[in-house]
Amino acid sequence: PSSKTIREGMASEPAQASTSTSSDDGVVLEENAFQSIWLHALKFPLSGVNGVLVGTRVRSADGALKSTVVSRVAPMIHTNTSLPGQIEIALALLGERLKELNRLNKGTGQDAGGPSAGDLEIVGYYQCNERREDVDLGPVAQRIADGVGTLALVLDADALGALLDGTGPEASPFVVFNKVSGAKGTWVKAAPGRGLRIPCLGKSEAWAERLRQGIGEDFGGVHDFEEHMEDVRIDFLQ
């Protein structure tokens, strides 16, 4: 699908300006979003999965972007992650849902992410590839991510396994990609340890234990858009 087609289906996401984005440490992945991504991948271990990152952009008084806080995710696909039709429908429904949440937050005097944060919005893309050793953002994934934002995370299943069993360092189990030019820009891999901060990784075994509990409790109630299509009562915004 073209990035224009995908973007037109996103009711809450403003069009991307033709500006460059570089890798920085101003992206924070909160524990809820972190665990939801991994539970989505673990729930469907024989296939690739994808989804979008949802959060707020924190700005200074002069409007300059200070950081992006990813507080939630919307899992999308677990059978064929390159299906354009399903992805466009999912993004359109999610856009409407975020508009409603932001309206309700403002109506009750509650900001979605703090006094200096903006509305909840789609801020990036994530994917776990079908093959464990594959941590690349392929051409199809890049086209999808082009229509979503300037940040993409690819899950490293081996790194997560090392974190869970205690055999690896508490480093980010994601490969971070940033779009560096234009509306259909080039996606480049960030240097290891750059581009993303995950505060819960510094909390010893607490996050890992909660993740293990989520696996044993119907994967923490994490559902994706495909499951929502089978039963519309299921909420795919985590």
C-alpha positions as semicolon CSV with decimal commas, in nm:
position;residue;x (nm);y (nm);z (nm)
1;P;0,000;0,000;0,000
2;S;0,115;0,357;-0,050
3;S;0,189;0,572;0,253
4;K;-0,074;0,818;0,126
5;T;-0,343;0,550;0,125
6;I;-0,258;0,436;0,476
7;R;-0,239;0,789;0,609
8;E;-0,582;0,877;0,469
9;G;-0,728;0,600;0,684
10;M;-0,592;0,749;1,005
11;A;-0,851;0,992;1,137
12;S;-0,642;1,117;1,429
13;E;-0,293;1,126;1,281
14;P;-0,178;1,452;1,124
15;A;0,006;1,431;0,793
16;Q;0,380;1,390;0,833
17;A;0,583;1,694;0,747
18;S;0,872;1,649;0,506
19;T;1,131;1,692;0,778
20;S;1,409;1,469;0,892
21;T;1,397;1,267;1,211
22;S;1,712;1,141;1,375
23;S;1,769;0,880;1,641
24;D;1,749;1,028;1,991
25;D;1,678;0,917;2,344
26;G;1,356;1,118;2,365
27;V;1,132;0,814;2,309
28;V;1,014;0,644;2,626
29;L;0,840;0,305;2,609
30;E;0,629;0,258;2,920
31;E;0,582;-0,084;3,080
32;N;0,224;-0,135;2,966
33;A;0,319;-0,081;2,602
34;F;0,640;-0,283;2,636
35;Q;0,462;-0,586;2,778
36;S;0,166;-0,564;2,539
37;I;0,401;-0,582;2,239
38;W;0,574;-0,890;2,371
39;L;0,254;-1,061;2,479
40;H;0,120;-1,005;2,128
41;A;0,427;-1,176;1,981
42;L;0,425;-1,461;2,233
43;K;0,054;-1,523;2,177
44;F;0,121;-1,602;1,810
45;P;0,466;-1,767;1,813
46;L;0,435;-1,928;1,469
47;S;0,373;-1,608;1,275
48;G;0,485;-1,251;1,251
49;V;0,282;-0,980;1,424
50;N;0,258;-0,605;1,391
51;G;0,087;-0,306;1,545
52;V;0,117;0,063;1,615
53;L;0,256;0,261;1,906
54;V;0,021;0,504;2,079
55;G;0,126;0,783;2,310
56;T;0,178;1,153;2,359
57;R;0,432;1,404;2,238
58;V;0,562;1,621;2,522
59;R;0,649;1,974;2,419
60;S;0,814;2,268;2,587
61;A;0,645;2,605;2,633
62;D;0,773;2,723;2,294
63;G;0,628;2,417;2,119
64;A;0,955;2,232;2,069
65;L;0,931;1,854;2,095
66;K;1,095;1,732;2,415
67;S;1,004;1,364;2,414
68;T;0,757;1,103;2,295
69;V;0,598;0,879;2,557
70;V;0,459;0,550;2,425
71;S;0,200;0,447;2,682
72;R;-0,022;0,210;2,482
73;V;-0,016;-0,002;2,169
74;A;-0,274;-0,126;1,920
75;P;-0,185;-0,479;1,802
76;M;-0,309;-0,528;1,446
77;I;-0,221;-0,841;1,250
78;H;-0,095;-1,194;1,325
79;T;-0,151;-1,388;1,004
80;N;-0,018;-1,182;0,714
81;T;0,144;-0,858;0,830
82;S;0,143;-0,712;0,479
83;L;-0,235;-0,709;0,423
84;P;-0,310;-0,347;0,322
85;G;-0,689;-0,364;0,353
86;Q;-0,697;-0,486;0,712
87;I;-0,426;-0,243;0,817
88;E;-0,608;0,054;0,667
89;I;-0,936;-0,043;0,838
90;A;-0,757;-0,095;1,170
91;L;-0,591;0,246;1,149
92;A;-0,917;0,418;1,061
93;L;-1,100;0,260;1,357
94;L;-0,812;0,336;1,589
95;G;-0,808;0,698;1,475
96;E;-1,174;0,737;1,566
97;R;-1,118;0,568;1,901
98;L;-0,831;0,803;1,989
99;K;-1,036;1,108;1,893
100;E;-1,309;0,992;2,130
101;L;-1,063;0,922;2,413
102;N;-0,904;1,264;2,374
103;R;-1,246;1,431;2,372
104;L;-1,342;1,249;2,693
105;N;-1,010;1,336;2,859
106;K;-1,060;1,702;2,783
107;G;-1,420;1,689;2,895
108;T;-1,318;1,557;3,237
109;G;-1,019;1,788;3,267
110;Q;-0,772;1,501;3,238
111;D;-0,486;1,530;2,994
112;A;-0,387;1,206;2,822
113;G;-0,023;1,228;2,921
114;G;0,044;1,510;3,168
115;P;0,027;1,888;3,174
116;S;0,289;1,937;2,898
117;A;0,172;1,649;2,679
118;G;-0,056;1,657;2,381
119;D;-0,336;1,425;2,279
120;L;-0,303;1,052;2,248
121;E;-0,196;0,976;1,892
122;I;-0,026;0,715;1,679
123;V;0,347;0,774;1,719
124;G;0,511;0,473;1,553
125;Y;0,501;0,114;1,432
126;Y;0,617;-0,220;1,570
127;Q;0,671;-0,562;1,420
128;C;0,797;-0,905;1,518
129;N;0,912;-1,107;1,220
130;E;0,819;-1,470;1,167
131;R;1,180;-1,592;1,187
132;R;1,340;-1,533;1,527
133;E;1,673;-1,432;1,375
134;D;1,514;-1,173;1,145
135;V;1,530;-0,828;1,305
136;D;1,515;-0,627;0,985
137;L;1,249;-0,376;0,881
138;G;1,173;-0,512;0,535
139;P;1,039;-0,319;0,233
140;V;0,672;-0,398;0,304
141;A;0,710;-0,301;0,671
142;Q;0,882;0,021;0,568
143;R;0,589;0,115;0,344
144;I;0,346;0,055;0,631
145;A;0,564;0,246;0,875
146;D;0,594;0,536;0,628
147;G;0,224;0,602;0,674
148;V;0,238;0,581;1,053
149;G;0,528;0,793;1,175
150;T;0,904;0,823;1,199
151;L;0,974;0,548;1,454
152;A;0,965;0,171;1,404
153;L;1,056;-0,104;1,649
154;V;1,144;-0,457;1,544
155;L;1,134;-0,712;1,824
156;D;1,440;-0,926;1,892
157;A;1,296;-1,253;2,025
158;D;1,636;-1,390;2,127
159;A;1,711;-1,078;2,331
160;L;1,378;-1,106;2,513
161;G;1,444;-1,470;2,591
162;A;1,779;-1,378;2,741
163;L;1,612;-1,108;2,951
164;L;1,343;-1,345;3,079
165;D;1,580;-1,625;3,175
166;G;1,841;-1,392;3,318
167;T;2,120;-1,489;3,078
168;G;2,142;-1,154;2,902
169;P;2,202;-0,791;2,999
170;E;1,908;-0,563;3,073
171;A;1,933;-0,403;2,731
172;S;1,648;-0,311;2,501
173;P;1,511;-0,617;2,319
174;F;1,418;-0,400;2,020
175;V;1,598;-0,289;1,710
176;V;1,510;0,077;1,658
177;F;1,461;0,226;1,312
178;N;1,416;0,596;1,237
179;K;1,292;0,761;0,920
180;V;1,547;1,022;0,823
181;S;1,409;1,210;0,523
182;G;1,078;1,310;0,371
183;A;0,734;1,152;0,358
184;K;0,878;0,839;0,196
185;G;1,215;0,858;0,364
186;T;1,493;0,611;0,421
187;W;1,468;0,399;0,734
188;V;1,796;0,356;0,919
189;K;1,887;0,141;1,217
190;A;1,975;0,331;1,533
191;A;2,296;0,247;1,714
192;P;2,253;-0,015;1,990
193;G;2,130;0,147;2,309
194;R;2,013;0,463;2,130
195;G;1,673;0,588;2,022
196;L;1,460;0,427;2,294
197;R;1,440;0,423;2,673
198;I;1,249;0,151;2,863
199;P;1,239;0,250;3,232
200;C;1,097;-0,082;3,354
201;L;1,413;-0,266;3,246
202;G;1,591;-0,105;3,539
203;K;1,343;-0,253;3,789
204;S;1,519;-0,584;3,837
205;E;1,292;-0,890;3,802
206;A;0,963;-0,711;3,866
207;W;0,872;-0,648;3,500
208;A;0,983;-0,997;3,394
209;E;0,765;-1,159;3,659
210;R;0,464;-0,953;3,551
211;L;0,528;-1,058;3,192
212;R;0,542;-1,426;3,293
213;Q;0,214;-1,383;3,480
214;G;0,059;-1,224;3,172
215;I;0,159;-1,524;2,960
216;G;-0,017;-1,753;3,205
217;E;-0,328;-1,535;3,225
218;D;-0,451;-1,547;2,866
219;F;-0,159;-1,332;2,756
220;G;-0,270;-1,045;2,975
221;G;-0,591;-1,002;2,779
222;V;-0,395;-0,872;2,479
223;H;-0,593;-0,892;2,155
224;D;-0,525;-0,764;1,806
225;F;-0,739;-0,622;1,527
226;E;-0,784;-0,961;1,361
227;E;-0,942;-1,092;1,680
228;H;-1,158;-0,779;1,696
229;M;-1,285;-0,857;1,345
230;E;-1,396;-1,201;1,468
231;D;-1,565;-1,055;1,776
232;V;-1,628;-0,679;1,775
233;R;-1,668;-0,680;2,154
234;I;-1,291;-0,730;2,178
235;D;-1,091;-0,411;2,226
236;F;-0,758;-0,407;2,040
237;L;-0,625;-0,086;2,199
238;Q;-0,413;-0,204;2,491
